[in-house]
CSV table of C-alpha atoms and ligand atoms in Angstrom, one decimal:
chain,number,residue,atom,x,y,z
A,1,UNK,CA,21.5,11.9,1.1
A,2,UNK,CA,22.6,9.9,-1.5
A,3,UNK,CA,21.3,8.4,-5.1
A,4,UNK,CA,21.3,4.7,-5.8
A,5,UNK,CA,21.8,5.5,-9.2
A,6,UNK,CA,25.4,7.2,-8.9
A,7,UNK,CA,26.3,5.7,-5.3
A,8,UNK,CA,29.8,3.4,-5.9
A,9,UNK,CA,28.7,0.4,-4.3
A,10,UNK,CA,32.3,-1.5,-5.3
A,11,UNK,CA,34.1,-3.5,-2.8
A,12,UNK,CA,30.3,-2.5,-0.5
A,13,UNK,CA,28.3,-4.6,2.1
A,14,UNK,CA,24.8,-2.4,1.4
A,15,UNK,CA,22.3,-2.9,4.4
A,16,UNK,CA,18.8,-3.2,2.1
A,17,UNK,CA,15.7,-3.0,4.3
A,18,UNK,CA,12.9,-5.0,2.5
A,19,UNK,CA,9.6,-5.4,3.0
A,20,UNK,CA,9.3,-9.4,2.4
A,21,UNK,CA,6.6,-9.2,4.4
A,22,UNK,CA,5.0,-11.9,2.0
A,23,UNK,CA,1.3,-14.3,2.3
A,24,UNK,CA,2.7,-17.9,2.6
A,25,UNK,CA,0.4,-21.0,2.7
A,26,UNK,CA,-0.7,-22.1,5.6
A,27,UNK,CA,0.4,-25.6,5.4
A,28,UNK,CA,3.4,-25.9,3.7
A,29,UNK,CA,4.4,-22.4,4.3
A,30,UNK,CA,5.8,-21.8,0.7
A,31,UNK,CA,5.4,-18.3,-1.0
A,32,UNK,CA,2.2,-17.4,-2.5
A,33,UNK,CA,2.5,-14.4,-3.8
A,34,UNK,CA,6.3,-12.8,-4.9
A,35,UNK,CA,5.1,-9.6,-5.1
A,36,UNK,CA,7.0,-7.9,-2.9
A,37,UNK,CA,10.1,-10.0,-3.4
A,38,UNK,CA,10.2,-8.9,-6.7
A,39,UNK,CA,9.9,-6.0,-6.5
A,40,UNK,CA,12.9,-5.9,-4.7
A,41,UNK,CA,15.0,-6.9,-7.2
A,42,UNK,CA,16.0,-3.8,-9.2
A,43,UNK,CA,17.6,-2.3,-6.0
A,44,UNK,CA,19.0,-5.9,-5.3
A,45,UNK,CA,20.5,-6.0,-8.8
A,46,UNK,CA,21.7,-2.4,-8.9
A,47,UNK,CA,24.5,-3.5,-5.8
A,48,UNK,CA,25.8,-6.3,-7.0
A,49,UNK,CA,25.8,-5.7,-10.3
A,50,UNK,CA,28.2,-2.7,-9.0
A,51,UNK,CA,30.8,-5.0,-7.4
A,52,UNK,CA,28.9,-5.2,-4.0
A,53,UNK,CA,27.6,-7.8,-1.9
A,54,UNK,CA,23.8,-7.3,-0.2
A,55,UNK,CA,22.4,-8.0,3.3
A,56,UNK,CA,18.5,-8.2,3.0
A,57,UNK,CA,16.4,-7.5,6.4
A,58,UNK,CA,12.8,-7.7,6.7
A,59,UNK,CA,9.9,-8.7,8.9
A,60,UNK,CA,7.4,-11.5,8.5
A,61,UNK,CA,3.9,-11.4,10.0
A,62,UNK,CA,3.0,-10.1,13.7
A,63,UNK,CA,5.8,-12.4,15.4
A,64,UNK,CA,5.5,-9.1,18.6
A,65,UNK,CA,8.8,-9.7,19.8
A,66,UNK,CA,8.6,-13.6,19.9
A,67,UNK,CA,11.0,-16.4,17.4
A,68,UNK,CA,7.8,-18.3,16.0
A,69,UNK,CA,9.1,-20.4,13.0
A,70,UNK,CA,5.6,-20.0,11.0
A,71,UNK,CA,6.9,-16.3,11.2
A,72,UNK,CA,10.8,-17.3,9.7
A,73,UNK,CA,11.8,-15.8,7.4
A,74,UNK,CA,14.0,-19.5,6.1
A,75,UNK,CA,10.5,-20.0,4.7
A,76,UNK,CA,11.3,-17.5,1.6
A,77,UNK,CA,14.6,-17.7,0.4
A,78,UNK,CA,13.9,-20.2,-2.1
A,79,UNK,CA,11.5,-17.8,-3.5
A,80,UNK,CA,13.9,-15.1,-3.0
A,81,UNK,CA,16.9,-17.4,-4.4
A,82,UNK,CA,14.5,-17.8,-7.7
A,83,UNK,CA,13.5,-13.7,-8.1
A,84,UNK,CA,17.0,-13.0,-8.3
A,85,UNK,CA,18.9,-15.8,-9.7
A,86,UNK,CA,21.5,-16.9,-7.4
A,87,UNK,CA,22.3,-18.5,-3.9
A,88,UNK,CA,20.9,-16.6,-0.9
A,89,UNK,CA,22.5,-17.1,2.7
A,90,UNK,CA,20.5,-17.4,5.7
A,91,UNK,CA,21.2,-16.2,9.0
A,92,UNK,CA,19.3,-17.9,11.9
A,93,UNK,CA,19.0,-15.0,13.9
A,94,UNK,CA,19.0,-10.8,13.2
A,95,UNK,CA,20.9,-9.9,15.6
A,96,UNK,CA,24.7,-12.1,17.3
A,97,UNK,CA,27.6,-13.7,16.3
A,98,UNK,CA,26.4,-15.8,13.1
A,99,UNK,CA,24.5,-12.7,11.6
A,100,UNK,CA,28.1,-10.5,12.2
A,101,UNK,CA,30.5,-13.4,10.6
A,102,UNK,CA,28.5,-14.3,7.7
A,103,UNK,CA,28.0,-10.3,6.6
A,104,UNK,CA,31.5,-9.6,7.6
A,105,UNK,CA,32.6,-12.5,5.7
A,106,UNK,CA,30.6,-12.1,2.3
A,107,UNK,CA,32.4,-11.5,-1.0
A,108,UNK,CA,31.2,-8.9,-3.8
A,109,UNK,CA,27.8,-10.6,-5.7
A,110,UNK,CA,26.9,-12.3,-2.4
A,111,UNK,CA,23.2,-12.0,-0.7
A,112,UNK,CA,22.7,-12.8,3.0
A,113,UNK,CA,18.9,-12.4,3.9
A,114,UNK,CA,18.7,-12.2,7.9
A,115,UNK,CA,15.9,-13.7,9.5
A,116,UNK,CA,12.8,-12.1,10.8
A,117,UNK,CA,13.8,-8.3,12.4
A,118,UNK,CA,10.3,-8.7,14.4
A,119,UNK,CA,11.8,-11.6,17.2
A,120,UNK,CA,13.1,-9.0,18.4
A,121,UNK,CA,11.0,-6.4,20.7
A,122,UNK,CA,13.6,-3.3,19.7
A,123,UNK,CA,12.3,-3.2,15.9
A,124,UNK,CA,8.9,-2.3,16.5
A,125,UNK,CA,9.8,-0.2,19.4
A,126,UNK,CA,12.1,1.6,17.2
A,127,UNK,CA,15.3,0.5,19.9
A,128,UNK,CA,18.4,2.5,18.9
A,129,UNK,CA,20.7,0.3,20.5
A,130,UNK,CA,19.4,-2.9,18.3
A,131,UNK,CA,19.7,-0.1,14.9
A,132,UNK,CA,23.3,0.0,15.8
A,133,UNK,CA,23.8,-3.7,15.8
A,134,UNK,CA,22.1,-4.3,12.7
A,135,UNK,CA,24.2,-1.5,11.2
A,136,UNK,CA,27.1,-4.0,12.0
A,137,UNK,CA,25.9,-6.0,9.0
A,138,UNK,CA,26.6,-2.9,6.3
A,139,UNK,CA,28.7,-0.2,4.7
A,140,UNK,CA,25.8,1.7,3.7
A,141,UNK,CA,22.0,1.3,4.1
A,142,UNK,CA,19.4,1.4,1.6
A,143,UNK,CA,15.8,1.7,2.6
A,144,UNK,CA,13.6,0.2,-0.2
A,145,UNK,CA,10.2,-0.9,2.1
A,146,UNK,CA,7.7,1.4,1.4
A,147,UNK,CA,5.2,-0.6,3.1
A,148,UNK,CA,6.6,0.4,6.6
A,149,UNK,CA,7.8,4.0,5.5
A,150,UNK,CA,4.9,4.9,8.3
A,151,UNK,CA,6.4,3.5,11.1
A,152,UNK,CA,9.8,4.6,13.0
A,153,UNK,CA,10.9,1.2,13.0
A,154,UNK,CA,15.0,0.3,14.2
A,155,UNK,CA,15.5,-1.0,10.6
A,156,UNK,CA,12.9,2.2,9.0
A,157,UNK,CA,14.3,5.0,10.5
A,158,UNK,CA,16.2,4.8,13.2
A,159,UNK,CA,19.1,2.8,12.0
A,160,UNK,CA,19.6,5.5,9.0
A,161,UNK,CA,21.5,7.5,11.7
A,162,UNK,CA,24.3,5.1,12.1
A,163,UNK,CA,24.8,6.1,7.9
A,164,UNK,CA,24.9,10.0,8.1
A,165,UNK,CA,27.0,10.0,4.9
A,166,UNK,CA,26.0,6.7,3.4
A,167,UNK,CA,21.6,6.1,3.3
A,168,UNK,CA,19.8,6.0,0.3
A,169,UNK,CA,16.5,4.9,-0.9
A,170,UNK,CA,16.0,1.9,-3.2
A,171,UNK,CA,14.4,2.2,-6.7
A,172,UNK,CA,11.3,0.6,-5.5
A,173,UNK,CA,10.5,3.7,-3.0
A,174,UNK,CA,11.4,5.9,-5.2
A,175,UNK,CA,9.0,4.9,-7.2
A,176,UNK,CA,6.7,5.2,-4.8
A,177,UNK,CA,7.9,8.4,-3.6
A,178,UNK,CA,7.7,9.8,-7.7
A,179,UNK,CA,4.0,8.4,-8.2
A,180,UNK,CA,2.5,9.7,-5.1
A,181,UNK,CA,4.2,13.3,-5.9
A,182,UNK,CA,3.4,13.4,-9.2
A,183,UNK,CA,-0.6,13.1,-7.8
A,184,UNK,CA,-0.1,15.9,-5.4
A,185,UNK,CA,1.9,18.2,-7.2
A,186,UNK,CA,1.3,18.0,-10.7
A,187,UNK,CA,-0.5,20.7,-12.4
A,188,UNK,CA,-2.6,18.6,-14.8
A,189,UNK,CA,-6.1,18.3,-14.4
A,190,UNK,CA,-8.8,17.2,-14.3
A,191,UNK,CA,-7.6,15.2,-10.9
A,192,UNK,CA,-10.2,12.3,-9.8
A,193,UNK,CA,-10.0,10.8,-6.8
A,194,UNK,CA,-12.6,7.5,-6.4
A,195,UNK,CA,-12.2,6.7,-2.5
A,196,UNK,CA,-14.4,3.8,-1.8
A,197,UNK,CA,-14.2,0.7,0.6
A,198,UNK,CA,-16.3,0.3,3.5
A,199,UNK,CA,-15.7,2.9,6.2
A,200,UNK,CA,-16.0,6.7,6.4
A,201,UNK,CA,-14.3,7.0,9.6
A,202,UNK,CA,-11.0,5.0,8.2
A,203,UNK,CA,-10.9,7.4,4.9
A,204,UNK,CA,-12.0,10.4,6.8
A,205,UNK,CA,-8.6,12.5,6.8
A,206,UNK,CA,-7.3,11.5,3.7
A,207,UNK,CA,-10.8,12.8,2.2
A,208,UNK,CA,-10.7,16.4,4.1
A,209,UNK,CA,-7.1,16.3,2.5
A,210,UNK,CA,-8.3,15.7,-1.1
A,211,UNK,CA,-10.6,18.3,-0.8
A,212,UNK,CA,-8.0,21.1,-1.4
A,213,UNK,CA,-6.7,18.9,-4.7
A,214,UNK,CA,-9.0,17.6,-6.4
A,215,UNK,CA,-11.8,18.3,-9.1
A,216,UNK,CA,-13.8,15.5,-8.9
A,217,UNK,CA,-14.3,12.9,-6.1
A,218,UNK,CA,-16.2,9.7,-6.4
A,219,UNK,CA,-17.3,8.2,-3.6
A,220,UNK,CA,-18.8,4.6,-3.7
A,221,UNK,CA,-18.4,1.2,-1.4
A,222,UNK,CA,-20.1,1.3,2.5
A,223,UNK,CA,-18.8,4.5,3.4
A,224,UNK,CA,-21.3,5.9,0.3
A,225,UNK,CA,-24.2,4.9,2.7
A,226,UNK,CA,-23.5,7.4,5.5
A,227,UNK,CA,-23.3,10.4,3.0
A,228,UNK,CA,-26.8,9.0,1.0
A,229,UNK,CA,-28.4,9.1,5.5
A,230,UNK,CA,-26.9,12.5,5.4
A,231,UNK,CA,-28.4,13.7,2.7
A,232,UNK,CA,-32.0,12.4,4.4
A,233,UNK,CA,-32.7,9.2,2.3
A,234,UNK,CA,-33.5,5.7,2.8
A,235,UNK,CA,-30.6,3.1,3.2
A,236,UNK,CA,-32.6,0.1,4.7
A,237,UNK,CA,-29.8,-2.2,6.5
A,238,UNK,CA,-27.0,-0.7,4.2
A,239,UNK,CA,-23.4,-0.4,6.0
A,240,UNK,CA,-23.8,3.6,7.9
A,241,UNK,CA,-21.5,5.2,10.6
A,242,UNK,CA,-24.2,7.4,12.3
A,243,UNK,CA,-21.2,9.0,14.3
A,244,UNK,CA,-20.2,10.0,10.9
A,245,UNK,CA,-23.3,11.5,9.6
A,246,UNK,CA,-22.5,14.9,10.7
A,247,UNK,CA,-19.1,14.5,8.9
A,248,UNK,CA,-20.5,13.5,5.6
A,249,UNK,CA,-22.6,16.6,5.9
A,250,UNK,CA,-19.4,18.6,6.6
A,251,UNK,CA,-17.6,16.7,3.6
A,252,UNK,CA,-20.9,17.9,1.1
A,253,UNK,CA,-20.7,21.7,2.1
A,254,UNK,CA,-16.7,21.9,2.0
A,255,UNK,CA,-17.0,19.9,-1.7
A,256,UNK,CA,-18.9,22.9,-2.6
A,257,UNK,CA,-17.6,25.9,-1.1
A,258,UNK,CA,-14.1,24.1,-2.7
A,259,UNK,CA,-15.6,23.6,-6.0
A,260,UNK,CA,-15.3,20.2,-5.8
A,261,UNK,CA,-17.3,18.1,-8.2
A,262,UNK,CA,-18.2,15.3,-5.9
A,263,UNK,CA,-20.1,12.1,-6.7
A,264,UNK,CA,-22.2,9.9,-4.8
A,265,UNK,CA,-23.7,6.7,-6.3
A,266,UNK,CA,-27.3,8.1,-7.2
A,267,UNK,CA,-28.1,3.8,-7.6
A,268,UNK,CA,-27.6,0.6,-5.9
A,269,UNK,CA,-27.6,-3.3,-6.1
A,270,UNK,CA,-29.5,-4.2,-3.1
A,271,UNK,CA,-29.6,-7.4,-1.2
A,272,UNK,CA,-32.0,-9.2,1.1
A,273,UNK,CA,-28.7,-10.8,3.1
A,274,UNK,CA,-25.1,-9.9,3.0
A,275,UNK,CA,-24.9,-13.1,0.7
A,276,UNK,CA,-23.8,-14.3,-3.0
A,277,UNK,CA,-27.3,-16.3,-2.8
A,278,UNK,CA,-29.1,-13.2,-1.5
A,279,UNK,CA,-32.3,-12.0,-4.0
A,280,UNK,CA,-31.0,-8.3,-5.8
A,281,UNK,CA,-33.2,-5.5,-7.1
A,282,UNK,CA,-31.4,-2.0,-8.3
A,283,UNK,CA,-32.7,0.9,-7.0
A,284,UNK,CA,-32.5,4.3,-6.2
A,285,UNK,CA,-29.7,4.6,-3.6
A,286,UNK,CA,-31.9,7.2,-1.5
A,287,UNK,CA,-34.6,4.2,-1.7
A,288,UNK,CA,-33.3,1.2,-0.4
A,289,UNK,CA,-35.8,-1.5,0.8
A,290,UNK,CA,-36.3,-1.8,4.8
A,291,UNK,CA,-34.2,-4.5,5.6
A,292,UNK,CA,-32.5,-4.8,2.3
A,293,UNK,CA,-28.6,-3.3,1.9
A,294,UNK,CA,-26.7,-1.5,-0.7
A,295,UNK,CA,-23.8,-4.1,-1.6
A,296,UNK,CA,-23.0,-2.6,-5.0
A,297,UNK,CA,-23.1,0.6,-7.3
A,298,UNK,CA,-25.3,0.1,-10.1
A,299,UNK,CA,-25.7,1.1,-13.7
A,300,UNK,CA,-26.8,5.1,-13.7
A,301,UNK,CA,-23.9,5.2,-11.2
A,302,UNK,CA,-21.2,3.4,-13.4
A,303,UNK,CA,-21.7,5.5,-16.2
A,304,UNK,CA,-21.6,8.6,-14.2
A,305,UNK,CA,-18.5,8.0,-12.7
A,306,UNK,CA,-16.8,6.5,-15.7
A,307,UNK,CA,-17.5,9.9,-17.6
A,308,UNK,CA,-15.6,11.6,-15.2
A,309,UNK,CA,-12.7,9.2,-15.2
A,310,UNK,CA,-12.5,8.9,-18.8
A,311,UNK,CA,-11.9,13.2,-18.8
A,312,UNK,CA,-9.6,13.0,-16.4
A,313,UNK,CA,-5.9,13.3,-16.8
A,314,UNK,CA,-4.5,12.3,-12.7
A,315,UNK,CA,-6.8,9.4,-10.8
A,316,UNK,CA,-6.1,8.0,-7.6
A,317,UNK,CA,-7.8,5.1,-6.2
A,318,UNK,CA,-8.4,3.8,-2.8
A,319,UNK,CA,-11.2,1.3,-1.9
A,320,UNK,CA,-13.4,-1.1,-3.9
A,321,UNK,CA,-17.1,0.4,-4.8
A,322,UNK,CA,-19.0,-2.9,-3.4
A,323,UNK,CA,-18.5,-6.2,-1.7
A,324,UNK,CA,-16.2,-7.5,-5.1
A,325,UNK,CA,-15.5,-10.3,-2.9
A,326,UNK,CA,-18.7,-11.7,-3.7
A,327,UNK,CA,-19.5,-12.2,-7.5
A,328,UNK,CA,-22.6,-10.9,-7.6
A,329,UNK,CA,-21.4,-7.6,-6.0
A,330,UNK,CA,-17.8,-7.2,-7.9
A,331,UNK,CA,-19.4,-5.2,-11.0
A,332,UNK,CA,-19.1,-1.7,-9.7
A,333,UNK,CA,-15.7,-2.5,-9.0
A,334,UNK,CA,-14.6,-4.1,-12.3
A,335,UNK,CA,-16.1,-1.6,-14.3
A,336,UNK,CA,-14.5,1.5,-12.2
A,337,UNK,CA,-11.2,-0.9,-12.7
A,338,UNK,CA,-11.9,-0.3,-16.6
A,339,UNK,CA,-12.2,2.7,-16.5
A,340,UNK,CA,-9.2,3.4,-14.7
A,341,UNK,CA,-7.3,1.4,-17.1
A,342,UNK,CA,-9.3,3.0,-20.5
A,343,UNK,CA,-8.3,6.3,-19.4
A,344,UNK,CA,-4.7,5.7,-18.5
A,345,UNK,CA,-4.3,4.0,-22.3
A,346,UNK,CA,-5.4,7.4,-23.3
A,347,UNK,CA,-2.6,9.2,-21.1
A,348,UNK,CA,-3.9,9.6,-17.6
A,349,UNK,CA,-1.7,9.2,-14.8
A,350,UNK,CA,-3.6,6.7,-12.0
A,351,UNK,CA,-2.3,5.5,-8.8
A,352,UNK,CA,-4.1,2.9,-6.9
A,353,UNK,CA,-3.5,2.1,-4.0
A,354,UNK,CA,-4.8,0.5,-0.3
A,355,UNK,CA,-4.9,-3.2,0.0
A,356,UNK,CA,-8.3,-4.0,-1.3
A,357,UNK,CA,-8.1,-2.0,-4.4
A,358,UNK,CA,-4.9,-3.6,-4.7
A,359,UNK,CA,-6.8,-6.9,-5.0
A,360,UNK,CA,-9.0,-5.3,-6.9
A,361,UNK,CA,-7.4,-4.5,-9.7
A,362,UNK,CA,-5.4,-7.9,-9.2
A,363,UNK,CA,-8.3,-10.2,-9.5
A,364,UNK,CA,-9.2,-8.3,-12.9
A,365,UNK,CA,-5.8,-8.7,-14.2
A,366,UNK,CA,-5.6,-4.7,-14.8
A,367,UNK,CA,-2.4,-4.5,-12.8
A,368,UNK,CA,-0.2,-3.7,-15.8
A,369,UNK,CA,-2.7,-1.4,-17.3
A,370,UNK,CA,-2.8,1.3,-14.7
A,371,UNK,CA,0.3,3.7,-14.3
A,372,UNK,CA,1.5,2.8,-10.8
A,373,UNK,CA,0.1,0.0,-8.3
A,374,UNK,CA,1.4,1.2,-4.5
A,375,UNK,CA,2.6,-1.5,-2.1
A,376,UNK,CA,2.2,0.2,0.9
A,377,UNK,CA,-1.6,0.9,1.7
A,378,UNK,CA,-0.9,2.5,5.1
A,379,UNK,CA,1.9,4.3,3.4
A,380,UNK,CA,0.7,5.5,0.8
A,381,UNK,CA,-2.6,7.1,2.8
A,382,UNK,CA,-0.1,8.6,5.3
A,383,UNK,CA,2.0,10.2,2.9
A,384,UNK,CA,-1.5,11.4,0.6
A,385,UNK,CA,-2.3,13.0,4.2
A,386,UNK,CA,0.9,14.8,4.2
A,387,UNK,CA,2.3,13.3,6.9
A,388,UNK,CA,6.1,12.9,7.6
A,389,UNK,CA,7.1,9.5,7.2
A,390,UNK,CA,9.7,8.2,9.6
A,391,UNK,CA,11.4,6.2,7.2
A,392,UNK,CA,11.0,8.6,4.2
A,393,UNK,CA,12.3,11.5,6.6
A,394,UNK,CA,15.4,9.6,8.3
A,395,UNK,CA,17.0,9.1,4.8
A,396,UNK,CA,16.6,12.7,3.6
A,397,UNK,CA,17.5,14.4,7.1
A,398,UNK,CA,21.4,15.0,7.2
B,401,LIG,P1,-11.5,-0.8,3.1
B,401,LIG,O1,-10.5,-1.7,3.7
B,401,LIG,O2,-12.0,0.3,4.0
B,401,LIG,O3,-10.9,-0.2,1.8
B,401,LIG,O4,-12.8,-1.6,2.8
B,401,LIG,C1,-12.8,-2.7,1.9
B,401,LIG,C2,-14.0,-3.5,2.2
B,401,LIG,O5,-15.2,-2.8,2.0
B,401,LIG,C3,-14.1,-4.7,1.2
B,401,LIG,O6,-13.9,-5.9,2.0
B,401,LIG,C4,-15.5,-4.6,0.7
B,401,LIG,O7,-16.2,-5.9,0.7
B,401,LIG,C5,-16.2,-3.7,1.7
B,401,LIG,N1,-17.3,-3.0,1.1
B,401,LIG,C6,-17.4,-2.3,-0.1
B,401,LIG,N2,-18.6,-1.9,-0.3
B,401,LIG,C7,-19.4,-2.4,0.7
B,401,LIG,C8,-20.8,-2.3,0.9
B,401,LIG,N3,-21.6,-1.6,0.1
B,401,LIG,N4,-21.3,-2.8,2.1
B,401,LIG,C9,-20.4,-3.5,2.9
B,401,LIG,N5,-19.1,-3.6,2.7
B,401,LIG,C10,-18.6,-3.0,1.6
């Protein structure tokens, strides 16, 4: 394997696969967010600023195999042309003729972006005979999409073998890489994990995974309800898994045969209707009103789990601890957001991750206060699981 930082990328064509997989607005399909085109850049930067020249691939939305021009990917490289500053080339098509000539022709600073990998059946089906093609394009190949490290992809994994002696990763998954490690192995503690969001059944293995890491874990959002109907009380219309009960139950006795401090919301903002207009009362989360729901953790609840978080020295995050789309339901969240931030000011290490808590900490402008921000939900989950990534894997295999 090699290292970005050292590789000599002079007189190079480097292959970067990018996950530009970006929300554009539905009517005049500009960019609506740059997140992820930004944070391409460093890697972007790193090539050319070495003497080489850059060909960007990447997939758009759920094309399945199909050229749909809502999907293309001509829709971004303004955006792209403005992250980084210079003239971007676009090739009409992954894969042929056009896409070979303009990478074979491109000089040392040059940027060709290819358009959308997913017209093509082969990418998702992870076809080794459309990896070689693309291969074509490059001297070496840098993966720097952490968002589709999970999936054995043509342009994730399986192209990496056409580079045995030239595949790297790009800064951004490195980063990624670094801040998920430093949550599973580091030594500090106290380590908190706050898994929230609304299902059991979707968390279910990353939780049974935490168990054997972590001191304290704070559960909150639906997936609370199950555990407070497994533990005999009274959750009214609240969300529940009943198939899940009997893991919950499992999860409670593990926590405490693992010495694992683990927190359940002890009160709740109920609702008469899964609404922003709905009347609210805060109650005992064992005592929910028939045919009222929990839709938010309440007071007793935030200061409980804000003690632990402000002691602790690694916190990871996945999930939101109510409905925080809905204002009257998004204080749980926010304050669990402050928290987060408070205690990273005073030298915690906190990774948050998974799409909504993403959003979370997004819509409270906390982004830049907490120590890493993931950009690959799935990813990230898969890789707390300790599961191989096929993208991660391909680069490090010789
Ligand atoms: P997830 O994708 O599993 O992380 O779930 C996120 C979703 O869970 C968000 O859309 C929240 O609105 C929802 N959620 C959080 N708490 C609750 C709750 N108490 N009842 C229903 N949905 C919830």
């Amino acid at each position: 394997m090699n290292n970005i930082s050292t590789y000599d990328f002079n007189g190079k064509r480097a292959l970067i696969r990018v996950d530009f997989n970006v929300p554009l607005d539905k009517t005049t399909l500009a960019v609506t967010d740059d997140t992820r085109i930004t944070a391409a850049i460093p890697t972007i930067n790193k090539v050319l600023d070495n003497g080489g020249s850059v060909v960007l691939m990447s997939h758009l939305g759920r094309p399945d195999g199909v050229p749909q021009d809502k999907y293309s990917l001509k829709h971004i490289v303004s955006a792209v042309e403005k992250a980084v500053g210079k003239p971007v080339k676009f090739a009409n098509d992954c894969l042929g003729t056009e896409a070979f000539k303009t990478s074979s022709d491109l000089q040392p600073g040059e940027i060709l972006l290819l358009e959308n990998l997913r017209f093509y059946e082969g990418e998702e089906k992870g076809s080794m005979e459309m990896a070689e093609q693309l291969a074509k394009y490059g001297d070496c190949y840098i993966n720097d999409a952490f968002g589709t490290a999970h999936r054995a992809h043509a342009s994730t994994a399986v192209i990496a073998k056409c580079f045995p002696n030239d595949k790297m990763f790009g800064y951004l998954i490195e980063k990624e890489i670094d801040s998920v490690d430093q949550v599973l192995n580091s030594t500090e503690k106290p380590l908190t994990a706050i898994v929230g969001g609304a299902k059991v059944s979707s968390k279910i293995t990353i939780i049974t995974n935490l168990l054997d890491k972590v001191d304290n874990l704070i559960i909150g959002g639906g997936m609370a309800y199950t555990f407070v109907k497994a533990m005999g009380g009274n959750i009214g219309n609240s969300l529940v898994e009943d198939d899940y009960i009997k893991t919950a139950k499992e999860i409670i006795e593990q926590a405490k045969k693992k010495g694992v401090n683990l927190l359940i919301p002890v009160d709740t903002v109920e609702a008469d209707a899964f609404s922003n207009d709905a009347n609210t009362k805060t109650v005992a989360i064992d005592k929910i009103d028939a045919g009222w729901m929990g839709l938010d953790i309440a007071e007793e609840s935030i200061s409980d789990f804000k003690k632990v978080i402000m002691d602790s020295k690694l916190i990871l995050w996945n999930g939101p601890m109510g409905v925080f789309e809905l204002s009257n339901f998004q204080e749980g969240t926010k304050e669990i957001a402050l928290a987060v931030a408070a205690a990273t000011k005073k030298g915690a290490f906190s990774l948050v991750g998974g799409g909504d808590s993403v959003a979370a900490v997004n819509m409270f402008d906390l982004a830049d206060e907490v120590s890493h921000v993931s950009t690959g939900g799935g990813a990230m989950l898969e890789y707390l699981e300790g599961k191989t990534l096929p993208g991660i894997a391909a680069i490090l295999e010789n």
